[in-house]
PDB file of C-alpha atoms in Angstrom:
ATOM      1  CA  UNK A 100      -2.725  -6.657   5.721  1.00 50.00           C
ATOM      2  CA  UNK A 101      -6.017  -6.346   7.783  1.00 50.00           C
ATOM      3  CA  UNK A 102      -5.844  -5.207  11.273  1.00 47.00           C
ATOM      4  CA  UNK A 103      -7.407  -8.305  12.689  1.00 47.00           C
ATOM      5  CA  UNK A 104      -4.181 -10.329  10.852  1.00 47.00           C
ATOM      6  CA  UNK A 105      -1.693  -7.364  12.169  1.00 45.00           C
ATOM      7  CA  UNK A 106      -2.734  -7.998  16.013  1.00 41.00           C
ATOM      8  CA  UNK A 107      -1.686 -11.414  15.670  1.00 39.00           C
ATOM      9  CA  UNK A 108       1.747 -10.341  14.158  1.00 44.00           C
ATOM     10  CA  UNK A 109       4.755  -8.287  14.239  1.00 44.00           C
ATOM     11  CA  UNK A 110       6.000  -7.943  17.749  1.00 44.00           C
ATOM     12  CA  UNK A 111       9.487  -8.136  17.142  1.00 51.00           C
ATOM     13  CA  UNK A 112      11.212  -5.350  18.912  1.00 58.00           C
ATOM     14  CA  UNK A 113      13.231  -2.461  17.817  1.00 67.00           C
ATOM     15  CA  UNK A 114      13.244  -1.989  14.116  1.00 69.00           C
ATOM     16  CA  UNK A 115      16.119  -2.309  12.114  1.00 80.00           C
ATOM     17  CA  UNK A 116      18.666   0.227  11.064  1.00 87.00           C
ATOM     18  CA  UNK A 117      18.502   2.501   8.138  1.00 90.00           C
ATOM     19  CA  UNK A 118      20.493   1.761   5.174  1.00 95.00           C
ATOM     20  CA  UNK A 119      22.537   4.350   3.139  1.00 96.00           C
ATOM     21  CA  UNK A 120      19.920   6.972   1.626  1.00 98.00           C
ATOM     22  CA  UNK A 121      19.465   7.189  -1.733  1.00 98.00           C
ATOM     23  CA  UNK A 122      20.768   9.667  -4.275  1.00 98.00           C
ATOM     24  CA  UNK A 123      17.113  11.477  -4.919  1.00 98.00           C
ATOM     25  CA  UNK A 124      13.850  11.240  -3.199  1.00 98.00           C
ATOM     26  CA  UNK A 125      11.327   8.377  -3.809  1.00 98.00           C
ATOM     27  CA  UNK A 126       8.119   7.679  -2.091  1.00 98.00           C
ATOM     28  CA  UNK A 127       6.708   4.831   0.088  1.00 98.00           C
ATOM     29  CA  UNK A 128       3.427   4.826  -1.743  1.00 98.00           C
ATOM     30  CA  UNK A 129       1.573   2.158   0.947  1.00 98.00           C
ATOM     31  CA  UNK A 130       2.806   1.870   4.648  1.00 98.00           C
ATOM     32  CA  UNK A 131       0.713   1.719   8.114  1.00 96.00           C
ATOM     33  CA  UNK A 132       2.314   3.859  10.019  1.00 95.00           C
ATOM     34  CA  UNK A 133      -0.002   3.098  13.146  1.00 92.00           C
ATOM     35  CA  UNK A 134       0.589  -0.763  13.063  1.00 91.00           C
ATOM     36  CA  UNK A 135       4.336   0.071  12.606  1.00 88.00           C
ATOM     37  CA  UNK A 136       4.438   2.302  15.765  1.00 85.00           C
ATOM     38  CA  UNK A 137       1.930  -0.461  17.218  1.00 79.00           C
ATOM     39  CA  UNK A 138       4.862  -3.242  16.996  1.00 64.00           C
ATOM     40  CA  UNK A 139       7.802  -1.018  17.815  1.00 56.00           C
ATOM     41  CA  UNK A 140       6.648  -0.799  21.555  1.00 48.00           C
ATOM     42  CA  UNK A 141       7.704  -2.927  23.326  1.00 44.00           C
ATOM     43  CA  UNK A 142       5.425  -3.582  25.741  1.00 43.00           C
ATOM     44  CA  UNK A 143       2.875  -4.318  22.596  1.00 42.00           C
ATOM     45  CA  UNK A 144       0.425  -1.796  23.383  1.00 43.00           C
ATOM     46  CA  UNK A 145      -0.791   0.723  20.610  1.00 46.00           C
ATOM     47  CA  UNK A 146       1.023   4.428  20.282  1.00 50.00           C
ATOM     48  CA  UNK A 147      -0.319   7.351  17.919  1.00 54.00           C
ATOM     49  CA  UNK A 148       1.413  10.155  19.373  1.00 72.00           C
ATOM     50  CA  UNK A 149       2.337  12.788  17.452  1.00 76.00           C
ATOM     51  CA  UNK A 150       6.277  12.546  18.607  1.00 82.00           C
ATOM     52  CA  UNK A 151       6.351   9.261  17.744  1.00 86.00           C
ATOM     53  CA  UNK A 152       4.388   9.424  14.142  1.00 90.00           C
ATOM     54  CA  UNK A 153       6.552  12.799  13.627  1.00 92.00           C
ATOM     55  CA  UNK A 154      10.037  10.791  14.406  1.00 92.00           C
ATOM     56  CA  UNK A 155       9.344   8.094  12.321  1.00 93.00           C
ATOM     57  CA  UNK A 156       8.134  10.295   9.193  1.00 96.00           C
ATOM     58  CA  UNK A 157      11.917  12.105  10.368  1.00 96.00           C
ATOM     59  CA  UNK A 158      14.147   9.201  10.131  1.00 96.00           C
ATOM     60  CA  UNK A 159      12.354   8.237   6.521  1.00 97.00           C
ATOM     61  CA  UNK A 160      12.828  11.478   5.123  1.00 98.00           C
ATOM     62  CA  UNK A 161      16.567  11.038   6.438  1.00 98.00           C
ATOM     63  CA  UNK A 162      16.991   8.471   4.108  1.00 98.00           C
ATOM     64  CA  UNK A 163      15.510  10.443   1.034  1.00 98.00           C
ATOM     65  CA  UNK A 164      11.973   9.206   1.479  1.00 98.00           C
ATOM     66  CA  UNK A 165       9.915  12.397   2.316  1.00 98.00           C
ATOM     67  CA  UNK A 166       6.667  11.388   0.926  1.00 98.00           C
ATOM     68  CA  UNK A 167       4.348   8.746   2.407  1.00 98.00           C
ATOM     69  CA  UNK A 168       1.138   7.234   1.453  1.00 98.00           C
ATOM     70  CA  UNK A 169      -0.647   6.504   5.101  1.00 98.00           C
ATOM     71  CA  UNK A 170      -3.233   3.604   4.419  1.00 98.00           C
ATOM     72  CA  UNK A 171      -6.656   3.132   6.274  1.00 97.00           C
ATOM     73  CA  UNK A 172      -8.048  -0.968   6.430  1.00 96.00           C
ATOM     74  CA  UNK A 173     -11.181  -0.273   8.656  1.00 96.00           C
ATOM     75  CA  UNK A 174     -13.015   3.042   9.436  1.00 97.00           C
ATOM     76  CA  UNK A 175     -10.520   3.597  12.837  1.00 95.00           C
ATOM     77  CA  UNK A 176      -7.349   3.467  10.539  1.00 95.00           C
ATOM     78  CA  UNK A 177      -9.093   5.115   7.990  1.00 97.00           C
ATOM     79  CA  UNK A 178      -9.849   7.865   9.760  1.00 97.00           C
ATOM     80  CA  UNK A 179      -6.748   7.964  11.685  1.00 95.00           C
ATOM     81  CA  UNK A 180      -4.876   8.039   8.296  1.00 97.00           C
ATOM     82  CA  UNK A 181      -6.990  10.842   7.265  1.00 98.00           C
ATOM     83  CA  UNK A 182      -6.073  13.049  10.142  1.00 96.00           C
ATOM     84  CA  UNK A 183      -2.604  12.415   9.869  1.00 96.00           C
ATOM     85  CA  UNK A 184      -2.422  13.066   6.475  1.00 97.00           C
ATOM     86  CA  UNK A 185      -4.320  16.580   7.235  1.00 97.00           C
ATOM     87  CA  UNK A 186      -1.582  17.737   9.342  1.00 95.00           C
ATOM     88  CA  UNK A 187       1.308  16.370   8.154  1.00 96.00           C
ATOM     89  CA  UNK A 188       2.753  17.781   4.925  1.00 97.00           C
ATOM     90  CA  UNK A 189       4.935  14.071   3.950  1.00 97.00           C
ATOM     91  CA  UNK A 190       1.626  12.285   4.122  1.00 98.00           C
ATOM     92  CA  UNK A 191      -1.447  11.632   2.145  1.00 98.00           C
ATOM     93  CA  UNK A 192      -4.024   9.056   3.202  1.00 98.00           C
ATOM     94  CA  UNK A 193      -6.141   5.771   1.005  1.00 98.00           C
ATOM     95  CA  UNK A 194      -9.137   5.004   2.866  1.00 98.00           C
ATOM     96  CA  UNK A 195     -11.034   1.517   3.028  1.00 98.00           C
ATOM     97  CA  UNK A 196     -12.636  -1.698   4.516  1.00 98.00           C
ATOM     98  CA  UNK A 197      -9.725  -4.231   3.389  1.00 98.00           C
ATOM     99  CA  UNK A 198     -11.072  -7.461   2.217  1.00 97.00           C
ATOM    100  CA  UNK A 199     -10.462  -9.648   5.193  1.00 96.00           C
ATOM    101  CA  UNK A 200     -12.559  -7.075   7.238  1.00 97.00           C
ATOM    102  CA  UNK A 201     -15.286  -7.131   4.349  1.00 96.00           C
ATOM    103  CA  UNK A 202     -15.230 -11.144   4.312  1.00 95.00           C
ATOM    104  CA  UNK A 203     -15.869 -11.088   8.386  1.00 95.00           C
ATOM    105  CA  UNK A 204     -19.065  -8.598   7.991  1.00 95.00           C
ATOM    106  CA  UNK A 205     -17.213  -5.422   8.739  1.00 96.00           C
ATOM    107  CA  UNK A 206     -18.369  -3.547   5.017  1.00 96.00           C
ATOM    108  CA  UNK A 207     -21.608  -2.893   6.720  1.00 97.00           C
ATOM    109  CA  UNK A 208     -23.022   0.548   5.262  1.00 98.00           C
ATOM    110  CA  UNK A 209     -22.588   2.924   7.515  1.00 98.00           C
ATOM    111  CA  UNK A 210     -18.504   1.986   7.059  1.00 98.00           C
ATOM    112  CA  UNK A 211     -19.023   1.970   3.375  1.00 98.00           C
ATOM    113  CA  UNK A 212     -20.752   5.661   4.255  1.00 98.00           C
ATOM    114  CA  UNK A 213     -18.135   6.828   6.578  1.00 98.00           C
ATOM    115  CA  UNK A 214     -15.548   5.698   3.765  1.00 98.00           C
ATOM    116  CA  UNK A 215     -17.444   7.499   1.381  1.00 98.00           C
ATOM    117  CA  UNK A 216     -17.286  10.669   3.784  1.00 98.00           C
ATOM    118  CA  UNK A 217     -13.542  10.583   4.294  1.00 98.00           C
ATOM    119  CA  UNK A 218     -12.896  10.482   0.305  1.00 98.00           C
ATOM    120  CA  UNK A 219     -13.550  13.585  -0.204  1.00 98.00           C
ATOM    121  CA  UNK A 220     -11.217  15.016   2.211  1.00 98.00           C
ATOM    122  CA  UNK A 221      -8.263  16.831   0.353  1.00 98.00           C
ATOM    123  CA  UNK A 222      -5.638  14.951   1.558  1.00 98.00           C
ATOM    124  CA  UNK A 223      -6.751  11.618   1.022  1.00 98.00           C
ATOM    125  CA  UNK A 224      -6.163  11.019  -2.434  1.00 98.00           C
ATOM    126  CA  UNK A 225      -6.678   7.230  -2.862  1.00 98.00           C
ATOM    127  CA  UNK A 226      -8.915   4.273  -1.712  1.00 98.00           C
ATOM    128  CA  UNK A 227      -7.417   1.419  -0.569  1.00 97.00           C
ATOM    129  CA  UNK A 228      -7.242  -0.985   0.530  1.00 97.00           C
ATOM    130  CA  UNK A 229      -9.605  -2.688  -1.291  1.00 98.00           C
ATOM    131  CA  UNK A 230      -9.847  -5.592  -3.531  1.00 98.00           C
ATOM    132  CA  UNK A 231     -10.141  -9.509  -3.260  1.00 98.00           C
ATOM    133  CA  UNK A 232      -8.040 -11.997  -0.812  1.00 97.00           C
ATOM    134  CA  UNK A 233      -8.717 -15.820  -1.334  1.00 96.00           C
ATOM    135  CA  UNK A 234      -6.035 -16.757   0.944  1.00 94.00           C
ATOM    136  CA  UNK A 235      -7.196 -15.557   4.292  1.00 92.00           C
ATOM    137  CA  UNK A 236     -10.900 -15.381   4.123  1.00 93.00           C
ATOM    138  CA  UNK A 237     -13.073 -18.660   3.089  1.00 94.00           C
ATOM    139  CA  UNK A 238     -15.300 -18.914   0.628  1.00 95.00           C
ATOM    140  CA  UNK A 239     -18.279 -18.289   2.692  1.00 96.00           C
ATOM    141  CA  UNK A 240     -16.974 -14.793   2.596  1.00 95.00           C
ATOM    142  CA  UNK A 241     -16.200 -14.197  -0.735  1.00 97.00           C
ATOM    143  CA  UNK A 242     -19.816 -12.915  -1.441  1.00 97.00           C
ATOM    144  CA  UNK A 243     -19.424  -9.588   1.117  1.00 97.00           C
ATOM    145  CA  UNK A 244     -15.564  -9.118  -0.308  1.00 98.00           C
ATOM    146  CA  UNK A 245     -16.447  -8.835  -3.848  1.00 98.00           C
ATOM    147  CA  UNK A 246     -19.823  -6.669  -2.848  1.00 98.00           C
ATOM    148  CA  UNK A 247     -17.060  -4.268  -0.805  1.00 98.00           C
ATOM    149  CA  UNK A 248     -14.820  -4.452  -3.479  1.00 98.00           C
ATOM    150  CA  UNK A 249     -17.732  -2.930  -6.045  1.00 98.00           C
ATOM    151  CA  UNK A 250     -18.851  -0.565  -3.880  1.00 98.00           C
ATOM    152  CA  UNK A 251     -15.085   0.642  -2.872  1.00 98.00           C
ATOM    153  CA  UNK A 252     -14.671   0.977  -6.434  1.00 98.00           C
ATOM    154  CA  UNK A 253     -17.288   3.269  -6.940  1.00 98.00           C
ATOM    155  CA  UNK A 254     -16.468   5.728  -4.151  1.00 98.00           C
ATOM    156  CA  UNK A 255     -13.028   6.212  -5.754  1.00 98.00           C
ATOM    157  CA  UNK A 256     -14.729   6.931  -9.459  1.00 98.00           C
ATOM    158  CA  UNK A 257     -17.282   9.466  -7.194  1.00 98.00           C
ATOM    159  CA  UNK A 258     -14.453  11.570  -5.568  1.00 98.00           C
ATOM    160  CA  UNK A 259     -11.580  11.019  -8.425  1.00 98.00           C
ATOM    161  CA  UNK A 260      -9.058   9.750  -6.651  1.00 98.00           C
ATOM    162  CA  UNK A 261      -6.537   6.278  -7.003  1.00 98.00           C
ATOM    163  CA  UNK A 262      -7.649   3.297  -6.353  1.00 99.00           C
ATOM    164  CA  UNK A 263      -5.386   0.962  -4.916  1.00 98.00           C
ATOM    165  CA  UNK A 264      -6.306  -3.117  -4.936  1.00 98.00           C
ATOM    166  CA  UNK A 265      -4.951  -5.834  -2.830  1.00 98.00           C
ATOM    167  CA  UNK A 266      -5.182  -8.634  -4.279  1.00 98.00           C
ATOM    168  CA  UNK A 267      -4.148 -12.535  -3.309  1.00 97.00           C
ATOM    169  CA  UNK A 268      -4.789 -15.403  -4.850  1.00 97.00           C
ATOM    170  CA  UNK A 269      -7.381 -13.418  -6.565  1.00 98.00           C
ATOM    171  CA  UNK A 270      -6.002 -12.369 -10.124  1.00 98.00           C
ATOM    172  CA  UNK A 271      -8.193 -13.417 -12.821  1.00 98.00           C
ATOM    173  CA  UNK A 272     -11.305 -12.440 -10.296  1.00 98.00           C
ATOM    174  CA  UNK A 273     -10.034  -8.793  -9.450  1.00 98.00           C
ATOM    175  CA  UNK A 274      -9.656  -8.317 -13.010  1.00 98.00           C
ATOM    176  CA  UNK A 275     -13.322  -9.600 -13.929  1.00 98.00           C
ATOM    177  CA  UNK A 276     -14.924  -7.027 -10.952  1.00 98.00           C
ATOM    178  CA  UNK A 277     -12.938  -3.998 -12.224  1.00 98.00           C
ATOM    179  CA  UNK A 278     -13.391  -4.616 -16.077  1.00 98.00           C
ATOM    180  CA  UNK A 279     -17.118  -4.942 -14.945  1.00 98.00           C
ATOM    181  CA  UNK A 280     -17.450  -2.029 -12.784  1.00 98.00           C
ATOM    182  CA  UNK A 281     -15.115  -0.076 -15.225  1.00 98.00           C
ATOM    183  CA  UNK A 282     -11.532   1.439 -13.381  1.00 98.00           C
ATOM    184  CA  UNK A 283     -10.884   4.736 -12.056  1.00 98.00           C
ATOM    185  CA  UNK A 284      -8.628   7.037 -13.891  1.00 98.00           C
ATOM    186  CA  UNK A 285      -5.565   5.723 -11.829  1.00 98.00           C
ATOM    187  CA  UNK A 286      -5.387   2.293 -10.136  1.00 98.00           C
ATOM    188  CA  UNK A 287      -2.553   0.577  -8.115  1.00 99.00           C
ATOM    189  CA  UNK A 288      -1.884  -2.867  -7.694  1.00 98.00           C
ATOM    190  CA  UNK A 289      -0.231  -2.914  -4.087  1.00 98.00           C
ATOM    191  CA  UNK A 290       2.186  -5.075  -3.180  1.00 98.00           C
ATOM    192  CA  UNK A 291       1.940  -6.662  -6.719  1.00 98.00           C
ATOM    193  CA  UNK A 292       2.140 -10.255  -6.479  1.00 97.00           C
ATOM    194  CA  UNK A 293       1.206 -11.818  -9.580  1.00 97.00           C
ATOM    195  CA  UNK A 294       3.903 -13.331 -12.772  1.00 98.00           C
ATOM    196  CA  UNK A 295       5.129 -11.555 -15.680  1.00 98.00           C
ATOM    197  CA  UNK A 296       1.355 -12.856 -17.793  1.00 98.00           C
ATOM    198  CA  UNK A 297      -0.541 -10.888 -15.115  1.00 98.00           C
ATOM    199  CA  UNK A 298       1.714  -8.281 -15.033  1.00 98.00           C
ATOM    200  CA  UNK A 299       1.531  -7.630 -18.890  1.00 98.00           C
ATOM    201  CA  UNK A 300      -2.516  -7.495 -18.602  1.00 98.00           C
ATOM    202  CA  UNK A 301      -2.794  -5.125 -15.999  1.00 98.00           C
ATOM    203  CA  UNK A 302       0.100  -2.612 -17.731  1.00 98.00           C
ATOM    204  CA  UNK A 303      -2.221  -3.159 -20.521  1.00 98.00           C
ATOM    205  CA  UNK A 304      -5.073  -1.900 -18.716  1.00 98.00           C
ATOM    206  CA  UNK A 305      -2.770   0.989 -17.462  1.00 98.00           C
ATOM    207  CA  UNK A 306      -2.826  -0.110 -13.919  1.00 98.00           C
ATOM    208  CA  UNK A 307       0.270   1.260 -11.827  1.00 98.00           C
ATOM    209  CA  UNK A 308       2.117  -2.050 -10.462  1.00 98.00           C
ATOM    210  CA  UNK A 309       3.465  -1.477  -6.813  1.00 98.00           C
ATOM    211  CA  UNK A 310       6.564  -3.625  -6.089  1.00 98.00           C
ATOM    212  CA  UNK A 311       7.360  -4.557  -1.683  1.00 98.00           C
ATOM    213  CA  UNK A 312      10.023  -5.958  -0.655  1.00 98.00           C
ATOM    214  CA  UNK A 313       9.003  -9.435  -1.727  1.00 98.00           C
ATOM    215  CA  UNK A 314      10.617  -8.375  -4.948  1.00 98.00           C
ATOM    216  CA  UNK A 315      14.164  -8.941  -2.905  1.00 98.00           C
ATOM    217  CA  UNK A 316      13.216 -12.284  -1.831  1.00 97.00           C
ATOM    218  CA  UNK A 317      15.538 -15.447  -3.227  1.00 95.00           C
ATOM    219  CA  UNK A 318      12.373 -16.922  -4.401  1.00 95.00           C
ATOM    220  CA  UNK A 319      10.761 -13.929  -5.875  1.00 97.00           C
ATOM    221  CA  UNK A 320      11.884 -14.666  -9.411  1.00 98.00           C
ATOM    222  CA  UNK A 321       8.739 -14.539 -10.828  1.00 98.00           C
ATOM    223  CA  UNK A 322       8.083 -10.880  -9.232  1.00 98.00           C
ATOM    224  CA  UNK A 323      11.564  -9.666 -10.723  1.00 98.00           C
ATOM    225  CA  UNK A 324      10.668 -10.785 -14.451  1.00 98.00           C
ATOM    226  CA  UNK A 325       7.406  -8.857 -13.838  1.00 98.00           C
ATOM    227  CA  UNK A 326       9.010  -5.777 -12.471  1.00 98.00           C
ATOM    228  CA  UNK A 327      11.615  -5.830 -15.404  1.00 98.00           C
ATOM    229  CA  UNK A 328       8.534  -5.854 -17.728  1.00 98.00           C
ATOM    230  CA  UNK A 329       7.227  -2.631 -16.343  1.00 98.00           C
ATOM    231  CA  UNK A 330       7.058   0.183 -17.579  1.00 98.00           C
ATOM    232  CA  UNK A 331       8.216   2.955 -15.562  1.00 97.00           C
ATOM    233  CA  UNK A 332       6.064   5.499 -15.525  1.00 98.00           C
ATOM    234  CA  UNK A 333       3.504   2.324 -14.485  1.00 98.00           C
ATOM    235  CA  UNK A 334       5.914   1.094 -11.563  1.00 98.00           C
ATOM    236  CA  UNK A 335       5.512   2.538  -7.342  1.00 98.00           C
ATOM    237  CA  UNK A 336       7.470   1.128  -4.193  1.00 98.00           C
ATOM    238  CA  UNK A 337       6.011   0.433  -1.295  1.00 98.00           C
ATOM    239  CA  UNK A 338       7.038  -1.104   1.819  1.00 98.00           C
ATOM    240  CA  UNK A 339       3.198  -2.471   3.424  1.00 97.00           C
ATOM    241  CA  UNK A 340       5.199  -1.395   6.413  1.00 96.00           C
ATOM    242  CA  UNK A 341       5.168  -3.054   8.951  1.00 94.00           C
ATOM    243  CA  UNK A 342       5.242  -6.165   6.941  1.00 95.00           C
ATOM    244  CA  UNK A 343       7.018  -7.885   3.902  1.00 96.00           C
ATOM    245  CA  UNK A 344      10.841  -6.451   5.037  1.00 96.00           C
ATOM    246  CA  UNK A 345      12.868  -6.631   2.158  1.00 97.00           C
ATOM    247  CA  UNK A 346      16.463  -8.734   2.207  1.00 94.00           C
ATOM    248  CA  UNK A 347      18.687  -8.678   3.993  1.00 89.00           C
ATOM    249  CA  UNK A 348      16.271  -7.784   7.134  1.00 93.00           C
ATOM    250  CA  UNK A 349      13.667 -10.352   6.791  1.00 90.00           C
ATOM    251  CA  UNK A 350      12.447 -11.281   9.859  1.00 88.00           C
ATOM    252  CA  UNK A 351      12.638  -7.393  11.190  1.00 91.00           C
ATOM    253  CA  UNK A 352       9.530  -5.148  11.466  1.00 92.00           C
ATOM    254  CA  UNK A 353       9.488  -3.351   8.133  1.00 94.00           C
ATOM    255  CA  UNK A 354       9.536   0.863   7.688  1.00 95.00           C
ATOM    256  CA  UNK A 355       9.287   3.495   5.467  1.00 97.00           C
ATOM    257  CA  UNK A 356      13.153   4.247   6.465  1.00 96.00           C
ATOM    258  CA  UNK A 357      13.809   0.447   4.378  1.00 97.00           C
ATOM    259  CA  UNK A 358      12.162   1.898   0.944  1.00 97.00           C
ATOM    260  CA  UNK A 359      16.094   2.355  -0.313  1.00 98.00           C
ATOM    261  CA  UNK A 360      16.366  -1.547  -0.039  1.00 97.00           C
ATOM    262  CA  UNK A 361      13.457  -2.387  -2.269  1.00 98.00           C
ATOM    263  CA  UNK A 362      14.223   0.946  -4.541  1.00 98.00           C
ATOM    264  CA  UNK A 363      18.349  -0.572  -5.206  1.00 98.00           C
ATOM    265  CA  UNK A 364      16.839  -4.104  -5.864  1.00 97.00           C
ATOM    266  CA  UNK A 365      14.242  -2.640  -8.679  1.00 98.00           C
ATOM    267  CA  UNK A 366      17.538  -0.364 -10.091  1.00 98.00           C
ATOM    268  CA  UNK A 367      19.018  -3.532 -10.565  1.00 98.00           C
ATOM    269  CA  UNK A 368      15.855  -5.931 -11.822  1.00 97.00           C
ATOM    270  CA  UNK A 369      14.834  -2.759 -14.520  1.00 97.00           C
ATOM    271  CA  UNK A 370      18.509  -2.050 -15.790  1.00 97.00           C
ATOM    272  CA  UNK A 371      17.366   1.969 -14.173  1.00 98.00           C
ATOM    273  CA  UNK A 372      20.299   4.149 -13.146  1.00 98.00           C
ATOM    274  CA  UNK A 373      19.338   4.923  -9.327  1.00 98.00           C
ATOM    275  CA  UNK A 374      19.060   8.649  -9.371  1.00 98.00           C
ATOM    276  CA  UNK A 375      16.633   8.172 -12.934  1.00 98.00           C
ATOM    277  CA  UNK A 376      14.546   5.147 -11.079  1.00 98.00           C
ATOM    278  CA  UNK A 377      13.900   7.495  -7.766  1.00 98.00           C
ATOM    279  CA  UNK A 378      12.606  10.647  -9.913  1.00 98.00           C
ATOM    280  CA  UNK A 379      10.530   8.442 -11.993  1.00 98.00           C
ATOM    281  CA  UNK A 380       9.361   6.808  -9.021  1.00 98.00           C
ATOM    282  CA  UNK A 381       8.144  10.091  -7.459  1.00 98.00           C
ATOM    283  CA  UNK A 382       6.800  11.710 -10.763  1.00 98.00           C
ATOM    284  CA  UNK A 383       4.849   8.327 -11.293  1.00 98.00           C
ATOM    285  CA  UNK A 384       3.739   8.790  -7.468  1.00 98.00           C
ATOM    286  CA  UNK A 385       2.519  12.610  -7.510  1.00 98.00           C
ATOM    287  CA  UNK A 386       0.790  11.802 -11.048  1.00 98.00           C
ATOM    288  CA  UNK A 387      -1.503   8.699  -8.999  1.00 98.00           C
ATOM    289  CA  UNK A 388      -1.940  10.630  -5.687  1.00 98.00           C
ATOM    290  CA  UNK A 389      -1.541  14.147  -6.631  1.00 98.00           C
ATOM    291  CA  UNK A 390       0.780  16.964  -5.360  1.00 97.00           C
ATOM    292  CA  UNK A 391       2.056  16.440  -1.188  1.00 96.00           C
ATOM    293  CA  UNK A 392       2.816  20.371  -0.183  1.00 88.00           C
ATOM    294  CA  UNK A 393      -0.410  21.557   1.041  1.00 73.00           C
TER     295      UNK A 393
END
């Protein structure tokens, strides 16, 4: 979600308790940690301390989820993301201008050119969030998105890292921009959204399809059928913390400390013993993003 949509959302209070950990490690491969920390407080106003980032990185790893994918969506969480991920050994960073921001004018180029700077960084291993949203921004913005979208593209072919797409109500055109611009070695479709027919053309294409915790949601059918379809070496979990909080805590800010939820619910959809899902999970994550230890 763009940080222009965040400010108007999430402040909901304490966030919710952890559930049981899981039975091997897995990886939250898309949160935003500062927007998280941002709507735990409750007075509303913003937090980046290192205490705070370090105890909520703590009470995910309690819960067998030591390995975090920190995501930028303008040049101050970018860069934020970046330093975090330099000093924190559970974190790598993605780096962008997301689509919203693009639509509004904010993919000017010196952002594209500071995004361009903090790609080649060794810890940030991914950019992202990038890609095409036809549900917030109008078409009078559609123009600057898909120029951003190009251009983000690009940077991630330059420096050889993932590239990782958001993408609503925007299938059939984020497939026509990255068939044209041709995709990186590794892309991700975060917080997949689309039906099992999508699904099957971007596993064709090799994309890696990232499952929230929409996939738990009564009326998520049509995301279940396309996680069952999934290969697993081609399937991540995410959490797009602090938003999309998987069932039964709907409603709740959302955490890296509630990947177990969404993790249980794909065991289940995929017919995946839960020990087997969580290593594929992490060897599917480390082959996208590369190695975490420094």
């Amino acid at each position: 979600m763009s940080r222009s949509a965040a400010s108007r959302a999430n402040r909901r209070g304490d966030p919710p308790p952890s559930p049981e950990p899981l039975p091997a490690p897995a990886v939250d491969s898309h949160t935003h940690l500062d927007i998280v920390l941002d709507g735990f407080r409750p007075d509303g106003g913003p937090t980046s301390s290192a205490e705070d980032v370090d105890a909520e990185i703590a009470v995910a790893v309690a819960v067998n989820v030591p390995r975090l994918v920190q995501v930028g969506v303008d040049v101050v969480s970018s860069r934020w993301s970046a330093e975090l991920a330099a000093r924190h050994p559970n974190v790598l960073a993605a780096v962008a201008v997301h689509p919203n921001e693009a639509g509004a004018g904010e993919a000017d180029d010196d952002a594209l050119a500071e995004i361009d700077r903090l790609a080649a960084l060794p810890r940030v291993r991914a950019v992202g969030e990038t890609g095409l949203d036809r549900y917030r921004t109008g078409p009078e913005g559609w123009a600057a998105q898909e120029a951003s979208f190009r251009e983000h593209i690009r940077i991630a072919k330059r420096h050889g890292v993932a590239l990782v797409i958001h993408d609503r109500d925007a299938h059939a055109d984020v497939l026509r921009v990255v068939d044209d611009e041709g995709a990186p070695e590794h892309v991700v479709m975060h917080c997949f959204s689309g039906d099992a027919a999508f699904a099957r053309a971007c596993v064709e294409r090799g994309f890696v399809l990232s499952f929230a915790g929409t996939v738990t949601f009564g009326n998520a059918g049509y995301l279940r059928e396309a996680a069952a379809l999934t290969p697993l070496e081609q399937l991540l979990v995410e959490t797009d913390a602090p938003f999309l909080t998987p069932a039964p805590l709907r409603g709740r800010p959302n955490a890296s400390r509630l990947v177990p939820h969404t993790v249980r619910a794909l065991a289940e959809v995929t017919g995946t013993d839960l020990a087997q899902l969580c290593g594929a999970l992490t060897t599917t994550a480390e082959r996208v993003f590369g190695p975490w230890a420094p």
